[in-house]
């Protein structure tokens, strides 16, 4: 069980005023910088894309977003222009078996695209699949050879719709989907195309997850379902979960960062599906109610910050009043 902790309720008015000023400055700075194509959202117009399940911002082609249909309609990836919503290329990847249930796409640190055929609704598969293919330098309909990896969870079968490749280390991560919360798993540092690769559990994820994405600098991990969580990413693990402002969508599925890391794009299934943009800013902290120590630590930090700010902004007045009071008592004697 988790709850959202709003820091602002514990802070004095002076801090809120300063925070408001700082936030305004940040917004102004962001508005003044160059925008990234698609960072205000777009509509996927290709009639062949009826169940956009994954979304990934291209690094080789700024403003292009890779997507695919859910399920097993073929080994296809679509390059969609964020300026127009039109498909500019369809890639057919070969050298792999018939995809069982394609759920996610991610861009790796090595200039390759990674596709996760990780869906397993009945949780009865002894392994699932990840495909790796070179991102084309030229955007046109073409065929690209892919490498197929068999992956299996260390603790048995799971259903998963999320695949995220870290932009710095190139490590592949999968998040399982469960109504009671999923878990984050990592693939071997160098997966092998021969035999199974074991996915090792890294951390629990307290969310029904349909997709996930790393920020371009690799310091944040965003996960989404109907709700969302932004994690700080450090030393190969997620921490400090904070809430995300996930838009209401008919069947929300995908998430990706824009290439500048300022915006999160949320995708949905359906024909002419809309990709909705939201600032990539986390909200209130999320605290596990069962973890009393965590709650105490967070509360303690908030109280400590409030005390320091009170001393800084109100200390001078307190000392002044005390001196005046002492002076009045001295004159009465």
Coordinates of C-alpha atoms in Angstrom, one line a residue:
X1 CA 0.0 0.0 0.0
X2 CA 1.4 3.4 -0.8
X3 CA 0.3 7.0 -0.2
X4 CA 1.3 10.3 -1.7
X5 CA 3.0 12.7 0.6
X6 CA 2.7 16.4 -0.2
X7 CA 5.8 18.2 1.0
X8 CA 4.2 21.6 0.6
X9 CA 1.7 21.1 3.4
X10 CA 4.6 21.0 5.9
X11 CA 6.5 24.0 4.7
X12 CA 6.1 27.7 5.7
X13 CA 4.6 30.3 3.4
X14 CA 8.1 31.8 2.8
X15 CA 9.2 28.5 1.2
X16 CA 6.2 28.3 -1.0
X17 CA 6.8 31.8 -2.2
X18 CA 10.4 31.0 -3.0
X19 CA 9.4 27.7 -4.7
X20 CA 6.8 29.6 -6.8
X21 CA 9.4 32.0 -7.9
X22 CA 11.9 29.2 -8.8
X23 CA 9.2 27.3 -10.7
X24 CA 8.4 30.4 -12.7
X25 CA 12.0 30.9 -13.6
X26 CA 12.3 27.3 -14.7
X27 CA 9.2 27.5 -16.9
X28 CA 10.5 30.6 -18.5
X29 CA 13.9 29.0 -19.2
X30 CA 12.2 26.0 -20.8
X31 CA 10.0 28.2 -22.9
X32 CA 13.0 30.1 -24.2
X33 CA 14.9 27.0 -25.3
X34 CA 14.4 25.3 -28.6
X35 CA 11.4 22.9 -28.7
X36 CA 11.6 19.3 -29.8
X37 CA 9.3 18.1 -32.6
X38 CA 6.3 16.3 -31.0
X39 CA 6.9 17.8 -27.6
X40 CA 3.3 19.2 -27.6
X41 CA 1.8 15.9 -28.6
X42 CA 0.4 14.5 -31.9
X43 CA -2.1 12.1 -33.4
X44 CA -1.0 8.9 -35.0
X45 CA -2.7 8.9 -38.4
X46 CA -1.6 5.7 -40.0
X47 CA -4.7 3.4 -40.4
X48 CA -2.4 0.3 -40.0
X49 CA -1.6 1.4 -36.4
X50 CA -4.6 0.4 -34.4
X51 CA -3.0 -0.7 -31.2
X52 CA 0.0 1.5 -30.5
X53 CA 1.5 -0.3 -27.5
X54 CA 5.0 1.0 -27.3
X55 CA 6.7 4.4 -28.0
X56 CA 10.3 5.5 -28.3
X57 CA 11.9 8.7 -29.3
X58 CA 14.5 8.2 -32.0
X59 CA 18.0 9.6 -31.3
X60 CA 19.2 9.3 -34.9
X61 CA 16.2 11.2 -36.3
X62 CA 15.0 14.0 -34.0
X63 CA 11.3 14.3 -33.9
X64 CA 10.7 10.7 -35.1
X65 CA 8.9 8.3 -32.7
X66 CA 9.0 4.5 -33.1
X67 CA 5.8 2.5 -32.4
X68 CA 4.2 -0.8 -33.1
X69 CA 1.0 -2.7 -32.8
X70 CA 0.2 -4.8 -29.7
X71 CA 0.1 -8.5 -30.2
X72 CA 1.3 -10.6 -33.1
X73 CA 0.3 -8.7 -36.3
X74 CA 3.8 -8.9 -37.8
X75 CA 7.5 -7.9 -37.3
X76 CA 6.9 -4.3 -38.0
X77 CA 8.1 -1.0 -36.5
X78 CA 6.6 2.3 -37.6
X79 CA 8.5 5.6 -37.7
X80 CA 6.0 8.4 -37.0
X81 CA 6.8 12.1 -37.5
X82 CA 6.0 14.0 -34.3
X83 CA 5.3 17.2 -36.4
X84 CA 2.6 15.6 -38.5
X85 CA 1.6 12.3 -37.0
X86 CA 2.3 10.7 -40.4
X87 CA 4.3 7.5 -40.8
X88 CA 7.5 8.1 -42.7
X89 CA 8.8 4.5 -42.7
X90 CA 7.8 1.0 -41.9
X91 CA 10.6 -1.4 -40.9
X92 CA 10.2 -5.1 -41.2
X93 CA 12.7 -6.9 -39.0
X94 CA 13.7 -10.4 -40.0
X95 CA 15.7 -13.4 -38.7
X96 CA 13.3 -13.9 -35.8
X97 CA 10.4 -16.3 -35.2
X98 CA 6.8 -15.2 -35.4
X99 CA 6.3 -12.6 -32.5
X100 CA 4.0 -14.0 -29.8
X101 CA 2.9 -10.8 -28.1
X102 CA 4.9 -7.6 -28.9
X103 CA 4.4 -5.0 -26.1
X104 CA 7.3 -2.5 -26.0
X105 CA 10.0 -0.7 -27.9
X106 CA 13.1 1.1 -26.6
X107 CA 16.2 2.9 -28.1
X108 CA 19.5 1.6 -26.8
X109 CA 22.8 3.2 -26.2
X110 CA 24.3 1.4 -29.1
X111 CA 22.2 2.9 -31.9
X112 CA 19.9 -0.1 -31.9
X113 CA 16.2 -0.6 -31.4
X114 CA 15.0 -3.1 -28.9
X115 CA 11.5 -4.7 -29.2
X116 CA 10.0 -6.6 -26.3
X117 CA 7.7 -9.6 -27.2
X118 CA 7.1 -10.0 -23.4
X119 CA 3.3 -10.4 -23.2
X120 CA 2.2 -13.5 -21.4
X121 CA -1.3 -13.0 -20.1
X122 CA -1.7 -16.6 -19.0
X123 CA 1.8 -16.6 -17.4
X124 CA 2.6 -20.0 -18.9
X125 CA 5.5 -19.4 -21.2
X126 CA 8.9 -20.8 -20.2
X127 CA 10.6 -17.8 -22.0
X128 CA 9.7 -14.6 -23.8
X129 CA 11.6 -12.7 -26.5
X130 CA 13.6 -9.5 -27.0
X131 CA 14.7 -8.4 -30.5
X132 CA 17.6 -6.1 -31.3
X133 CA 18.0 -4.3 -34.7
X134 CA 20.0 -1.4 -36.0
X135 CA 18.1 1.8 -36.3
X136 CA 18.2 2.8 -40.0
X137 CA 20.2 5.9 -41.0
X138 CA 17.7 6.5 -43.8
X139 CA 14.0 6.5 -43.1
X140 CA 12.2 4.5 -45.8
X141 CA 10.3 1.3 -45.9
X142 CA 12.9 -1.5 -45.7
X143 CA 13.8 -4.8 -44.2
X144 CA 16.4 -5.0 -41.3
X145 CA 18.0 -8.1 -39.9
X146 CA 17.4 -8.6 -36.1
X147 CA 18.9 -10.6 -33.3
X148 CA 16.6 -12.6 -31.1
X149 CA 17.2 -13.2 -27.4
X150 CA 15.3 -15.7 -25.3
X151 CA 14.8 -14.4 -21.8
X152 CA 13.3 -16.2 -18.7
X153 CA 12.5 -14.8 -15.3
X154 CA 14.5 -16.2 -12.4
X155 CA 11.3 -16.8 -10.4
X156 CA 8.9 -18.2 -13.0
X157 CA 6.7 -16.9 -15.8
X158 CA 5.3 -13.3 -15.7
X159 CA 3.3 -11.0 -18.0
X160 CA 5.1 -7.8 -18.9
X161 CA 4.4 -4.9 -21.2
X162 CA 7.4 -2.7 -20.4
X163 CA 10.9 -2.7 -21.8
X164 CA 13.5 0.0 -21.1
X165 CA 17.1 0.1 -22.1
X166 CA 19.4 2.3 -20.1
X167 CA 21.0 5.0 -22.3
X168 CA 24.3 4.9 -20.5
X169 CA 25.0 1.3 -19.7
X170 CA 22.9 -0.4 -22.4
X171 CA 21.4 -2.7 -19.8
X172 CA 17.9 -4.1 -20.7
X173 CA 15.2 -3.9 -18.1
X174 CA 11.7 -5.4 -18.0
X175 CA 8.8 -4.5 -15.6
X176 CA 6.2 -7.1 -15.0
X177 CA 2.5 -6.3 -15.0
X178 CA 0.3 -7.3 -12.1
X179 CA -2.8 -5.8 -10.5
X180 CA -1.0 -6.0 -7.1
X181 CA 2.1 -4.3 -8.4
X182 CA 4.9 -5.6 -10.6
X183 CA 8.7 -5.9 -10.4
X184 CA 11.7 -4.6 -12.2
X185 CA 14.0 -7.2 -13.7
X186 CA 17.4 -6.9 -15.5
X187 CA 18.8 -8.9 -18.3
X188 CA 22.5 -10.0 -18.3
X189 CA 25.0 -7.3 -19.0
X190 CA 25.7 -9.0 -22.4
X191 CA 22.8 -11.2 -23.4
X192 CA 23.5 -14.2 -25.6
X193 CA 21.5 -15.0 -28.7
X194 CA 22.2 -18.7 -27.9
X195 CA 20.0 -20.2 -25.2
X196 CA 18.0 -18.5 -22.4
X197 CA 19.1 -15.3 -20.6
X198 CA 17.9 -15.0 -17.0
X199 CA 16.1 -11.9 -15.9
X200 CA 17.1 -11.1 -12.3
X201 CA 14.8 -9.2 -10.0
X202 CA 16.0 -5.8 -9.0
X203 CA 13.1 -4.1 -7.2
X204 CA 9.3 -4.2 -6.6
X205 CA 7.3 -1.6 -8.6
X206 CA 4.1 -0.6 -6.8
X207 CA 2.0 0.0 -10.0
X208 CA 0.1 -1.9 -12.6
X209 CA 2.6 -1.0 -15.3
X210 CA 1.9 -0.8 -19.1
X211 CA 5.2 0.9 -20.1
X212 CA 8.4 2.5 -18.9
X213 CA 11.2 4.7 -20.1
X214 CA 14.5 6.1 -19.0
X215 CA 15.3 9.8 -19.3
X216 CA 18.0 10.6 -22.0
X217 CA 20.6 11.2 -19.3
X218 CA 19.7 8.0 -17.5
X219 CA 19.0 9.6 -14.1
X220 CA 15.2 9.0 -14.1
X221 CA 12.9 6.1 -14.8
X222 CA 9.3 6.8 -15.6
X223 CA 6.7 4.1 -15.4
X224 CA 3.0 4.3 -16.2
X225 CA -0.3 2.5 -16.1
X226 CA -3.4 4.5 -15.3
X227 CA -1.2 6.3 -12.8
X228 CA 2.5 6.9 -13.0
X229 CA 5.7 7.0 -10.9
X230 CA 9.0 8.8 -11.5
X231 CA 12.0 7.2 -9.9
X232 CA 15.5 8.5 -9.4
X233 CA 17.9 6.1 -11.0
X234 CA 21.3 5.5 -9.4
X235 CA 23.7 2.6 -9.3
X236 CA 21.4 0.4 -11.3
X237 CA 18.4 0.8 -9.0
X238 CA 15.2 2.9 -8.7
X239 CA 14.6 5.1 -5.6
X240 CA 12.7 8.1 -4.3
X241 CA 9.4 7.5 -6.1
X242 CA 7.3 10.5 -6.9
X243 CA 4.0 10.8 -8.6
X244 CA 3.5 11.6 -12.3
X245 CA 0.6 13.5 -13.9
X246 CA -0.7 10.7 -16.3
X247 CA -3.4 11.9 -18.7
X248 CA -6.7 10.1 -18.8
X249 CA -6.8 8.0 -22.0
X250 CA -9.2 5.5 -23.4
X251 CA -6.6 2.8 -23.2
X252 CA -3.3 4.3 -22.1
X253 CA -0.3 2.1 -22.9
X254 CA 3.0 3.8 -23.8
X255 CA 5.4 6.3 -22.5
X256 CA 8.6 7.9 -23.7
X257 CA 10.8 11.0 -22.9
X258 CA 11.5 13.5 -25.7
X259 CA 15.1 13.6 -26.6
X260 CA 15.8 16.7 -24.4
X261 CA 14.3 15.0 -21.4
X262 CA 11.9 17.9 -20.7
X263 CA 8.6 16.2 -21.8
X264 CA 6.9 12.9 -21.3
X265 CA 4.7 11.6 -24.2
X266 CA 1.9 9.2 -23.3
X267 CA 0.5 6.9 -26.0
X268 CA -2.8 5.1 -26.2
X269 CA -4.3 2.2 -28.3
X270 CA -7.0 2.7 -31.0
X271 CA -7.2 4.2 -34.4
X272 CA -6.1 7.8 -34.7
X273 CA -4.8 7.6 -31.2
X274 CA -3.5 10.7 -29.5
X275 CA -0.1 11.0 -28.0
X276 CA -0.4 13.4 -25.0
X277 CA 2.5 15.6 -23.8
X278 CA 3.1 16.4 -20.1
X279 CA 6.1 18.1 -18.5
X280 CA 8.6 15.5 -17.2
X281 CA 8.3 16.8 -13.7
X282 CA 7.6 14.6 -10.7
X283 CA 5.0 15.5 -8.2
X284 CA 4.6 14.6 -4.5
X285 CA 6.7 11.8 -2.9
X286 CA 5.2 8.4 -2.6
X287 CA 5.6 6.6 0.7
X288 CA 4.8 3.0 1.5
X289 CA 2.4 3.1 4.4
X290 CA 3.7 -0.3 5.6
X291 CA 7.2 1.1 5.8
X292 CA 7.0 3.1 9.0
X293 CA 10.7 4.0 9.0
X294 CA 10.5 5.4 5.5
X295 CA 7.6 7.6 6.5
X296 CA 9.4 8.7 9.6
X297 CA 12.5 9.6 7.6
X298 CA 10.6 11.6 5.0
X299 CA 8.6 13.4 7.7
X300 CA 11.8 14.1 9.6
X301 CA 13.4 15.6 6.5
X302 CA 10.4 17.8 5.9
X303 CA 10.3 19.0 9.6
X304 CA 14.0 19.6 9.5
X305 CA 13.8 21.7 6.3
X306 CA 11.0 23.7 7.8
X307 CA 12.9 24.3 10.9
X308 CA 16.0 25.5 9.1
X309 CA 13.9 27.8 6.8
X310 CA 12.1 29.2 9.9
X311 CA 15.4 30.0 11.5
X312 CA 16.8 31.6 8.4
X313 CA 13.7 33.7 7.6
X314 CA 12.3 34.2 11.1
X315 CA 15.4 34.0 13.3
X316 CA 16.3 37.6 13.1
X317 CA 12.9 38.7 14.2
X318 CA 12.8 36.2 17.1
X319 CA 16.1 37.5 18.4
X320 CA 14.9 41.1 18.1
X321 CA 11.7 40.4 20.0
X322 CA 13.6 38.6 22.7
X323 CA 16.0 41.5 23.2
X324 CA 13.1 43.9 23.3
X325 CA 11.3 41.8 25.8
X326 CA 14.4 41.5 28.0
X327 CA 14.9 45.2 27.8
X328 CA 11.3 45.9 29.0
X329 CA 11.8 43.5 31.9
X330 CA 15.0 45.3 32.9
X331 CA 13.5 48.7 32.9
X332 CA 10.6 47.5 35.1
X333 CA 13.0 46.3 37.7

